PDB file of C-alpha atoms in Angstrom:
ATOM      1  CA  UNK A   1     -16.441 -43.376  16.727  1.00 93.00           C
ATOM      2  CA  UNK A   2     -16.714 -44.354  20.574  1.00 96.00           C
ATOM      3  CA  UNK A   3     -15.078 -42.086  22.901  1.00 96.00           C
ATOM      4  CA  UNK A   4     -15.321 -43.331  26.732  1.00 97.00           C
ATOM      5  CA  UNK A   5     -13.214 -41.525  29.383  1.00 96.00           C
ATOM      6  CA  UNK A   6     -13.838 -42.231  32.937  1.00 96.00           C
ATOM      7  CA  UNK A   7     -16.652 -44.406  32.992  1.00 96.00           C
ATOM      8  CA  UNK A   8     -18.117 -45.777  35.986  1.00 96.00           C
ATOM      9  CA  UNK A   9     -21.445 -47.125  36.987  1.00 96.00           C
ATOM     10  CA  UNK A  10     -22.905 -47.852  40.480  1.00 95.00           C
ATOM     11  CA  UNK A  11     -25.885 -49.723  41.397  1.00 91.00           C
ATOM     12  CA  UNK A  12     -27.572 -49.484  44.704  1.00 86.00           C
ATOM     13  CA  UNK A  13     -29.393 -52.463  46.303  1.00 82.00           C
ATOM     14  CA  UNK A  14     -30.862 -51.023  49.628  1.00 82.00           C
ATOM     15  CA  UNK A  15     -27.701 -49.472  51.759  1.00 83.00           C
ATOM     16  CA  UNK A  16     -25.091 -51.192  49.593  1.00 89.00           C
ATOM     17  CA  UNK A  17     -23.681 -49.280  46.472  1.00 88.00           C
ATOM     18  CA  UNK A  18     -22.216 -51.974  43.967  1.00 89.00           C
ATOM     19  CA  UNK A  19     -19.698 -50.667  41.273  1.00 92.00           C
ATOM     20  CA  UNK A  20     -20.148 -53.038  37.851  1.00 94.00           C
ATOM     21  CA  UNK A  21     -17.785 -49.987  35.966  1.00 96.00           C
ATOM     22  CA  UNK A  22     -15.031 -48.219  37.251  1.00 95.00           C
ATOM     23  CA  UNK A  23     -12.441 -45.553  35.735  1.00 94.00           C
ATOM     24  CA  UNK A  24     -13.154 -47.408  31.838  1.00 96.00           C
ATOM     25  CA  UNK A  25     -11.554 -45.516  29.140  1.00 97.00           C
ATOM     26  CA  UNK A  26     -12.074 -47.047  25.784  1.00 97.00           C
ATOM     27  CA  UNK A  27     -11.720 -45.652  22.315  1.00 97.00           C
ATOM     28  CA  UNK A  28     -13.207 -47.617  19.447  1.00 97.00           C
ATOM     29  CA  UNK A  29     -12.423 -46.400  16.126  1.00 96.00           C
ATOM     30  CA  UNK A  30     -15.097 -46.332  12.873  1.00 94.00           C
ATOM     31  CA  UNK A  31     -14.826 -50.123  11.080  1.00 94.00           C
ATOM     32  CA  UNK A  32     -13.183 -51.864  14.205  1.00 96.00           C
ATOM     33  CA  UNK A  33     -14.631 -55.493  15.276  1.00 97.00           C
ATOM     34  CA  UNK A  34     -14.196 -55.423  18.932  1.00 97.00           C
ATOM     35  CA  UNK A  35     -15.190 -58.686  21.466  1.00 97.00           C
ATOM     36  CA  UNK A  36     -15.981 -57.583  25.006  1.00 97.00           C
ATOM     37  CA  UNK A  37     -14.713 -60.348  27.349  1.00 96.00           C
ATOM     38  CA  UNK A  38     -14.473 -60.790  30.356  1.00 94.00           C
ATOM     39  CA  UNK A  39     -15.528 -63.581  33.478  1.00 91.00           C
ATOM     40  CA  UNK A  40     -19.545 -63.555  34.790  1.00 89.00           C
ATOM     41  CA  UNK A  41     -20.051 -60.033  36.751  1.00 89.00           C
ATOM     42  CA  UNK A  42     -16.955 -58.674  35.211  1.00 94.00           C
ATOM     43  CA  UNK A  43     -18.986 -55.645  33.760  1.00 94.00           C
ATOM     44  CA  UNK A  44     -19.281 -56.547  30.301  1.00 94.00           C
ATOM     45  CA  UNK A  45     -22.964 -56.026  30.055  1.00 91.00           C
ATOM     46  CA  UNK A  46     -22.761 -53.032  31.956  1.00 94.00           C
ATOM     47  CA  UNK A  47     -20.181 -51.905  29.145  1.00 96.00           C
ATOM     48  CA  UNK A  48     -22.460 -53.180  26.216  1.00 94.00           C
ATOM     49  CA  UNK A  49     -25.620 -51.378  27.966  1.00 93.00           C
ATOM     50  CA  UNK A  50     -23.668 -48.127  27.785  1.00 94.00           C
ATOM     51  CA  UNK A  51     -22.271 -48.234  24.483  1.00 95.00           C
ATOM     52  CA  UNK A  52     -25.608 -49.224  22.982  1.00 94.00           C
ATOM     53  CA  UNK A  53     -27.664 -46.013  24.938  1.00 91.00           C
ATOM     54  CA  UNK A  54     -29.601 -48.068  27.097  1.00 90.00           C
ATOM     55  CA  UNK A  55     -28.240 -47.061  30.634  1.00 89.00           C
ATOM     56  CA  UNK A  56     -26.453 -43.845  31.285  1.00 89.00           C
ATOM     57  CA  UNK A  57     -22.762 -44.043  33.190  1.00 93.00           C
ATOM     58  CA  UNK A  58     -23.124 -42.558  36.705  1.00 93.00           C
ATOM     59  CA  UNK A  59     -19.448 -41.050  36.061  1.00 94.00           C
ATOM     60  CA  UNK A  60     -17.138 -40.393  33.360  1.00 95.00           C
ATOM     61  CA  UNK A  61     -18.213 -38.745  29.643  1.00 95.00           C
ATOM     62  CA  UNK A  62     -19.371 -41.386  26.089  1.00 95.00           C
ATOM     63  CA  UNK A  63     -19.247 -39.593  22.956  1.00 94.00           C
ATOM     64  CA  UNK A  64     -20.963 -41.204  20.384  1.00 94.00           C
ATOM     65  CA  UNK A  65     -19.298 -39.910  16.835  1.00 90.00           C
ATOM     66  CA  UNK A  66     -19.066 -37.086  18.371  1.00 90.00           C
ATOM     67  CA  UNK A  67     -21.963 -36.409  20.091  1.00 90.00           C
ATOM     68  CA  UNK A  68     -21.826 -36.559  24.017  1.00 93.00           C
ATOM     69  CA  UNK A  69     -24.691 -39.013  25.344  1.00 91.00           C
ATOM     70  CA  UNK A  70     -23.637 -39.687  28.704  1.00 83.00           C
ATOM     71  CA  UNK A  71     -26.341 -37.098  29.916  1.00 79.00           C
ATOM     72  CA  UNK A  72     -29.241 -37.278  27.524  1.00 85.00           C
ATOM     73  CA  UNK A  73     -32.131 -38.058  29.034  1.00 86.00           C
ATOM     74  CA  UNK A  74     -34.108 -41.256  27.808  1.00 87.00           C
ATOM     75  CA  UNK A  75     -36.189 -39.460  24.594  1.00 87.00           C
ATOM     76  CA  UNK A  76     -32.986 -38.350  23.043  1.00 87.00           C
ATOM     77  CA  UNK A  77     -31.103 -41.558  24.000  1.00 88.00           C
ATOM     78  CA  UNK A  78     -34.144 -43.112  22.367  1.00 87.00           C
ATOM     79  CA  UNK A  79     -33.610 -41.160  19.235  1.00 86.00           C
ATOM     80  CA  UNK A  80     -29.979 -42.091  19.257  1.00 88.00           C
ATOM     81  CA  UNK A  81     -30.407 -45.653  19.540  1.00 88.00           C
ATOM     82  CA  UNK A  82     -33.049 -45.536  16.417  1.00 85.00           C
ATOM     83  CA  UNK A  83     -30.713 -43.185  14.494  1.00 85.00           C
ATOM     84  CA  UNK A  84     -27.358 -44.890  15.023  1.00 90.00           C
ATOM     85  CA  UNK A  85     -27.425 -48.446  16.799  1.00 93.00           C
ATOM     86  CA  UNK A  86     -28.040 -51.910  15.706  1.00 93.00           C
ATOM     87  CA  UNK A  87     -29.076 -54.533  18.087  1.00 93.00           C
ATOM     88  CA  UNK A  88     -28.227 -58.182  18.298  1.00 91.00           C
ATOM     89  CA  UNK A  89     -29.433 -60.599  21.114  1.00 87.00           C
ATOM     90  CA  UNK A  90     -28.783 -63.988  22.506  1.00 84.00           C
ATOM     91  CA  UNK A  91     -32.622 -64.947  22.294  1.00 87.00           C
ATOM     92  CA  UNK A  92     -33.217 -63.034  19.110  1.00 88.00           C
ATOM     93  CA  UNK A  93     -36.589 -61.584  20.456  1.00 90.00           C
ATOM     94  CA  UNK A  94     -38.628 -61.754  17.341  1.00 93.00           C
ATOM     95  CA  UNK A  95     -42.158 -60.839  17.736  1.00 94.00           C
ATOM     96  CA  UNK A  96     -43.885 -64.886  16.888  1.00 94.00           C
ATOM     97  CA  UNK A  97     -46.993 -64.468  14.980  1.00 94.00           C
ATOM     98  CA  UNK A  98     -45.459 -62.438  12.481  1.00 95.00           C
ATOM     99  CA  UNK A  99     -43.572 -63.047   9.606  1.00 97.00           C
ATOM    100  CA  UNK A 100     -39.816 -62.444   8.843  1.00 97.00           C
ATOM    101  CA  UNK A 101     -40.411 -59.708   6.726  1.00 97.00           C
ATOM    102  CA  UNK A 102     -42.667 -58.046   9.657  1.00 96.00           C
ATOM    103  CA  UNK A 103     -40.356 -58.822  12.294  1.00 96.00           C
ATOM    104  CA  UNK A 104     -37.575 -56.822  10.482  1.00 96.00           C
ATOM    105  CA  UNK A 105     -39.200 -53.634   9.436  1.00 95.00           C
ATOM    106  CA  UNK A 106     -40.669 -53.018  12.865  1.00 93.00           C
ATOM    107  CA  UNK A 107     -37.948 -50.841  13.589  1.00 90.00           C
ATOM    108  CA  UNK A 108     -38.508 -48.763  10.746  1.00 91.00           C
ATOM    109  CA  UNK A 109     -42.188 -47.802  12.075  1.00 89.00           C
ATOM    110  CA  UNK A 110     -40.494 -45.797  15.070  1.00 83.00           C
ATOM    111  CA  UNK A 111     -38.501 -43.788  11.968  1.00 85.00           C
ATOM    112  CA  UNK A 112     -41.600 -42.939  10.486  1.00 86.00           C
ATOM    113  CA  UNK A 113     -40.969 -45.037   7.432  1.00 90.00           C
ATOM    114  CA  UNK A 114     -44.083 -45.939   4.650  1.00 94.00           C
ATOM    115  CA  UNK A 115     -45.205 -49.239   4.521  1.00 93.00           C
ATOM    116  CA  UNK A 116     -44.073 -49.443   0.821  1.00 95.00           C
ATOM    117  CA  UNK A 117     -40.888 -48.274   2.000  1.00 95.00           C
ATOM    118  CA  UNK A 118     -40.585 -50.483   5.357  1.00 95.00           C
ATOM    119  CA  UNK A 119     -40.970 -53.849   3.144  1.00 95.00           C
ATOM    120  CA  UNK A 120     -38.613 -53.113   0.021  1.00 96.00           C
ATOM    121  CA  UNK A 121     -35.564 -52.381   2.817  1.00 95.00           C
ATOM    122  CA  UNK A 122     -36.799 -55.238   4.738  1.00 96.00           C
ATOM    123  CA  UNK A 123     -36.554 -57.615   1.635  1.00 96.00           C
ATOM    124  CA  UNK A 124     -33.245 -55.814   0.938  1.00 95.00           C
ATOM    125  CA  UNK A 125     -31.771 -56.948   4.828  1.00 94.00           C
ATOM    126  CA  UNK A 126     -33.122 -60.444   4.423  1.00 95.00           C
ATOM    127  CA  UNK A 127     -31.336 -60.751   1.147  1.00 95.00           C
ATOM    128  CA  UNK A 128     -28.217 -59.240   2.584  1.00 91.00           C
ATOM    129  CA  UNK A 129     -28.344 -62.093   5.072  1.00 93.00           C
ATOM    130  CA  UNK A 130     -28.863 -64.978   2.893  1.00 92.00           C
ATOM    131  CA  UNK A 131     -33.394 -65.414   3.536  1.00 94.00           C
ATOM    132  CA  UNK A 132     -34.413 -64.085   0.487  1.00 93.00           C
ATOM    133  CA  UNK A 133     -36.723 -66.544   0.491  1.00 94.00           C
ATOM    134  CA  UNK A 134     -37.693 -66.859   3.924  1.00 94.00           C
ATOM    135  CA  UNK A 135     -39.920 -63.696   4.052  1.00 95.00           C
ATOM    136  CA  UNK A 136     -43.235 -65.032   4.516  1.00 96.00           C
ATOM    137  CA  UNK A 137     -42.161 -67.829   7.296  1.00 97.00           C
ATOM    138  CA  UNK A 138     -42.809 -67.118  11.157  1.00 96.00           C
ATOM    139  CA  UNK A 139     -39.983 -67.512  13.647  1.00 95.00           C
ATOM    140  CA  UNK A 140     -41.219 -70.990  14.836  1.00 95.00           C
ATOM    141  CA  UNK A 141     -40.868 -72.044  11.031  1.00 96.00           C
ATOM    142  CA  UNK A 142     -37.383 -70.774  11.139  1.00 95.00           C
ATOM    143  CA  UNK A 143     -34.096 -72.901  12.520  1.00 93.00           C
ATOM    144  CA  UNK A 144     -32.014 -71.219  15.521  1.00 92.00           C
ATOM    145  CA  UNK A 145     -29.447 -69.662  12.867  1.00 92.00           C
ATOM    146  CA  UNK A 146     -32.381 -68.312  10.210  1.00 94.00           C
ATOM    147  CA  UNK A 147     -34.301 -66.621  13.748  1.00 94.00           C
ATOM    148  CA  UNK A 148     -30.311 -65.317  14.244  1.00 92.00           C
ATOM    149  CA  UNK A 149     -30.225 -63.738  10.493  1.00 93.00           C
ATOM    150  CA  UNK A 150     -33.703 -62.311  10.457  1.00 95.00           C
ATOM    151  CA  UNK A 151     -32.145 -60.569  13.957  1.00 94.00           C
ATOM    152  CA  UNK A 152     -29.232 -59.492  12.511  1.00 94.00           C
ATOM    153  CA  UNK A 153     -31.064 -58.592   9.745  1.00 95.00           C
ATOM    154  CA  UNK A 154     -33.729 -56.347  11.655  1.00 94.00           C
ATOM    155  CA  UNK A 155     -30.574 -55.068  13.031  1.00 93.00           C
ATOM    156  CA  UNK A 156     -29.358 -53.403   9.619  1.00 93.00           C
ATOM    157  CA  UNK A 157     -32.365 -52.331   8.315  1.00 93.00           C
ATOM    158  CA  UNK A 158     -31.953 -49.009   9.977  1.00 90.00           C
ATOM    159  CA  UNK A 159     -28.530 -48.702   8.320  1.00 89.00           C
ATOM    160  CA  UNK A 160     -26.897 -48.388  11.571  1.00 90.00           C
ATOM    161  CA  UNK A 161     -23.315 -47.080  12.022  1.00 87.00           C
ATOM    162  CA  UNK A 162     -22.691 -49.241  15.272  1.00 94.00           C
ATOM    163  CA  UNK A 163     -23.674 -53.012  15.593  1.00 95.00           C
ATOM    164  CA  UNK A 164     -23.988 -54.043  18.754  1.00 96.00           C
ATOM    165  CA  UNK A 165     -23.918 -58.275  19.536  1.00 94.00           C
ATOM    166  CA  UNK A 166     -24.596 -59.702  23.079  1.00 92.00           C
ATOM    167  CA  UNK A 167     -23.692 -63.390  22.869  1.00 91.00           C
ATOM    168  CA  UNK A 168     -24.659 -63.256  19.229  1.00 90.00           C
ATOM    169  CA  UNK A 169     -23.816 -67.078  18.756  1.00 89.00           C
ATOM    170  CA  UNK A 170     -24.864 -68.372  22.666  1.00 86.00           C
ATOM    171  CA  UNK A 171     -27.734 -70.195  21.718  1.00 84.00           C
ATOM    172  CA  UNK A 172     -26.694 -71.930  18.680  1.00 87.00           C
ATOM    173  CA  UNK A 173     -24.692 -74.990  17.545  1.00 88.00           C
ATOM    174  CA  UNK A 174     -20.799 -74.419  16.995  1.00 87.00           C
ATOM    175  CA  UNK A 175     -21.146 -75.330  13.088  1.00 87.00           C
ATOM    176  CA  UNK A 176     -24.442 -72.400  13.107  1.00 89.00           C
ATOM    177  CA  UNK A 177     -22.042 -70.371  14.967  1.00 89.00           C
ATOM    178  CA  UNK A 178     -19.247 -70.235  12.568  1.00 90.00           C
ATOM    179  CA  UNK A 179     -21.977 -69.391   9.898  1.00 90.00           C
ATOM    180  CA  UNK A 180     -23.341 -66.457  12.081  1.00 91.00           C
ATOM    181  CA  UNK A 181     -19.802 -65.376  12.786  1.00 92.00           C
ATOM    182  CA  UNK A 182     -18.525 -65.715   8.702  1.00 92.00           C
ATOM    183  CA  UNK A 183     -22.040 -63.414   8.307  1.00 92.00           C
ATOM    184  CA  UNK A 184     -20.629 -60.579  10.784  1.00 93.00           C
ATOM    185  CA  UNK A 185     -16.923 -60.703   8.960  1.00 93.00           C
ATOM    186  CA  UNK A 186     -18.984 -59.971   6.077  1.00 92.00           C
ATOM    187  CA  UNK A 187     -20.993 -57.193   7.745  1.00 91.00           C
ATOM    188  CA  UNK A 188     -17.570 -55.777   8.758  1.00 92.00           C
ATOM    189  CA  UNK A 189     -15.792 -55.939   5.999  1.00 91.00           C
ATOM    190  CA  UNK A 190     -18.800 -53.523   4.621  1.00 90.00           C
ATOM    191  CA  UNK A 191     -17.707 -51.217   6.680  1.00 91.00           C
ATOM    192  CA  UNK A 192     -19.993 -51.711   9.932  1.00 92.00           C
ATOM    193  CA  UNK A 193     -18.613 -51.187  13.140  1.00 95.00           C
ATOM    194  CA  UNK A 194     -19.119 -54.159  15.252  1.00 96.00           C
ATOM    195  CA  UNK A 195     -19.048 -54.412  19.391  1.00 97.00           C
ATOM    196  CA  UNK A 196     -19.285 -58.113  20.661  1.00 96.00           C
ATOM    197  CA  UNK A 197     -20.292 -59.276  23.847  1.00 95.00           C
ATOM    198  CA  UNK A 198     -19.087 -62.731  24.219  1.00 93.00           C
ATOM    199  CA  UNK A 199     -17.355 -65.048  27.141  1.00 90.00           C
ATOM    200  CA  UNK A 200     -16.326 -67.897  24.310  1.00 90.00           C
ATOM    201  CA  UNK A 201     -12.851 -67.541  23.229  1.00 92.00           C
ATOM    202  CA  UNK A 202     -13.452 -68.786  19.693  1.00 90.00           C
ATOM    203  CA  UNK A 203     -15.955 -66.666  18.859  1.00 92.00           C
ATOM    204  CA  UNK A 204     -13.265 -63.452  19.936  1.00 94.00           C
ATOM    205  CA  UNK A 205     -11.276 -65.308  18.160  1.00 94.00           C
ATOM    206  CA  UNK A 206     -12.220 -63.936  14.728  1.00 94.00           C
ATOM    207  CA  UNK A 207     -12.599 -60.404  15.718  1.00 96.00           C
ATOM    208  CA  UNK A 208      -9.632 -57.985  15.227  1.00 96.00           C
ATOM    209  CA  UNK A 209      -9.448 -56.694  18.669  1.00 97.00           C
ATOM    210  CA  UNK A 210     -10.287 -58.271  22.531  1.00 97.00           C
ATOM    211  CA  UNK A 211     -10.963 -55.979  25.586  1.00 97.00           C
ATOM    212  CA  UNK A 212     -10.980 -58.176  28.343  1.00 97.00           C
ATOM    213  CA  UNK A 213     -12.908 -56.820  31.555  1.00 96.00           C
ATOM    214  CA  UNK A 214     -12.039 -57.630  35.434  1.00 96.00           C
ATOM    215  CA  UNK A 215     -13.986 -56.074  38.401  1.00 95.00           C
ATOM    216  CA  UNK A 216     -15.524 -53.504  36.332  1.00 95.00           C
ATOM    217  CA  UNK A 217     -12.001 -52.486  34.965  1.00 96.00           C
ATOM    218  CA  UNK A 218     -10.152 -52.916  31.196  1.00 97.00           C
ATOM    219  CA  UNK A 219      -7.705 -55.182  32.429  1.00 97.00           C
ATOM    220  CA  UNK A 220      -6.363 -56.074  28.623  1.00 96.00           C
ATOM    221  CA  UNK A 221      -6.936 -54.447  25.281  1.00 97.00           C
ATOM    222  CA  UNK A 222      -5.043 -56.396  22.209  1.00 96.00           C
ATOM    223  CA  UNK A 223      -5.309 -56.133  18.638  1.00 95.00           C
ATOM    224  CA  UNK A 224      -5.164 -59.221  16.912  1.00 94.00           C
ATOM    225  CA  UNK A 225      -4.713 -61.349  13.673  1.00 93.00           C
ATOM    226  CA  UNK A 226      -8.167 -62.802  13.309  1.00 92.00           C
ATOM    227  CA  UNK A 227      -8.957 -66.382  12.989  1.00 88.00           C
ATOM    228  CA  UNK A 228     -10.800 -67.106   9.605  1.00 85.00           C
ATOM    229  CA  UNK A 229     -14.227 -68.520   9.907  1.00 82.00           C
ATOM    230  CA  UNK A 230     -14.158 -72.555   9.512  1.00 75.00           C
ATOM    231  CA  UNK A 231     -17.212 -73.464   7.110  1.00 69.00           C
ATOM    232  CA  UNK A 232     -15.510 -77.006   6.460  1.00 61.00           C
ATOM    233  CA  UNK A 233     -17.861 -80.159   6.805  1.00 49.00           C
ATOM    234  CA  UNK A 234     -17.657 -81.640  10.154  1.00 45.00           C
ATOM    235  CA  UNK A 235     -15.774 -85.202   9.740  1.00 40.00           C
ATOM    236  CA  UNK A 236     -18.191 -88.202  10.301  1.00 42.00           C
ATOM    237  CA  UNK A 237     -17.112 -90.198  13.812  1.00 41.00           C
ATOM    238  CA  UNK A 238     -14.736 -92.354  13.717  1.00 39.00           C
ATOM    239  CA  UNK A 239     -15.323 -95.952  13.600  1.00 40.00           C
ATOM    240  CA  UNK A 240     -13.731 -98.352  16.605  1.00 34.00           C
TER     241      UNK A 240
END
C-alpha cells in the first residue's frame, strides 16, 4: 500500500540546510500495524507528515496504493488526504462548541456529503467506537479517552484505507491508553491499515511491526509478536 524509495527531506533555516529524512525506503503492506519510533528529532514526524500527504519529500518517490504523490501539488494532495487518509492526534483537535456528532462529520462536508447523510455515518463511527450515546455531548463534557474516540472516530468516517496516529495515547492515563490501544487492534483487525507515531515502548508494543528511526535514517525494521492489550483492573495499593 505504501511504497517509499529514497526519501529525503531538507529544511532550510537561513544559510543552514537541515536533513530530518535521508535515503528512507519503507514498504508498508495493506492491513499492517506499524509504530514509528524513534528518539526526539529522529525524523519520525517528518516520516508521519509524508506518509499522511501533508509535506512533500524533497528527494526520493511515495506511492500511495499505487498512485505516485511525492509531486502533487497541495489541491491534489488535498484530495488524497480526504479520499484515502485518516487522522489521529495527540490533542484530538475537536472543534469545542459543537457536539460529538458535529465534530465527526465535519470531514464529510469537504466530500460533498448531505446533511442526512453526514449524521447517519457519523452515528455509525461513534457506535463503532463505543459513544453511541455520547452524540449530543460537547468535547468539554467528554473525558480525555471519549475526546480520543470521537477523534478516532472522525477519523473513520471517511472510510479511510490508511490510519494515521501521532502519539495517539500521549495525553492520556496508561489504563485509558490500553483502552485506546485494544480500540485500534480492533480497527485493525477490520482490516485498516494503521501507521503509529509513538516514542513509548508499550504502546509499540502491541503493534505487529516497529521501524525505529535514527538521524533521519531506518536504523531497525522488525516484525513482531504483539503484546495483547491489558484491560485487567488495576490492583488497589498495598497496605504497609
Amino acid at each position: 500500500m505504501i511504497h517509499l524509495q529514497g526519501i529525503g527531506k531538507t529544511y532550510r533555516l537561513g544559510e543552514t540546510e537541515f536533513a530530518a529524512l535521508a535515503e528512507v525506503d519503507l514498504d508498508i503492506e495493506r492491513n499492517e500495524f506499524v509504530a514509528l519510533t524513534g528518539a526526539s528529532g529522529s525524523g519520525k514526524s517528518t516520516l508521519m507528515n509524508i506518509l499522511g500527504c501533508l509535506d512533500s519529500p524533497t528527494a526520493g518517490a511515495y506511492s500511495l496504493d499505487g498512485e505516485a504523490v511525492a509531486g502533487l501539488d497541495e489541491d491534489r494532495l488535498a484530495r488524497v488526504r480526504n479520499r484515502k487518509i485518516g487522522f489521529i492526534f495527540q490533542n484530538f483537535y475537536l472543534m469545542p462548541r459543537v457536539s460529538a456528532l458535529d465534530n465527526v462529520a465535519q470531514p464529510l462536508i469537504y466530500r460533498g456529503v448531505s446533511p442526512a447523510v453526514r449524521r447517519e455515518r457519523a452515528r455509525e463511527a461513534l457506535t463503532r467506537v463505543g459513544l453511541a450515546e455520547r452524540t449530543h455531548h460537547k468535547p468539554n463534557e467528554l473525558s480525555g479517552g471519549q475526546r480520543q474516540r470521537v477523534a478516532i472516530a472522525r477519523a473513520l468516517v471517511g472510510r479511510p484505507e490508511l490510519l494515521l496516529a501521532d502519539e495517539p495515547t500521549g495525553n492520556l492515563d496508561s489504563r485509558t491508553a490500553e483502552e485506546i490501544m485494544a480500540l485500534l487492534t480492533d480497527l485493525h483487525r477490520d482490516g485498516v491499515t494503521l501507521v503509529i507515531v509513538t516514542h513509548d515502548p508499550g504502546i509499540a508494543s502491541h503493534c505487529h511491526r516497529v521501524v525505529r528511526l535514527h538521524d533521519g535514517r531506518i536504523a531497525e525494521d522488525l516484525r513482531q509478536s504483539p503484546r495483547p492489550v491489558d484491560l485487567a483492573e488495576p490492583h488497589p495499593p498495598a497496605h504497609a
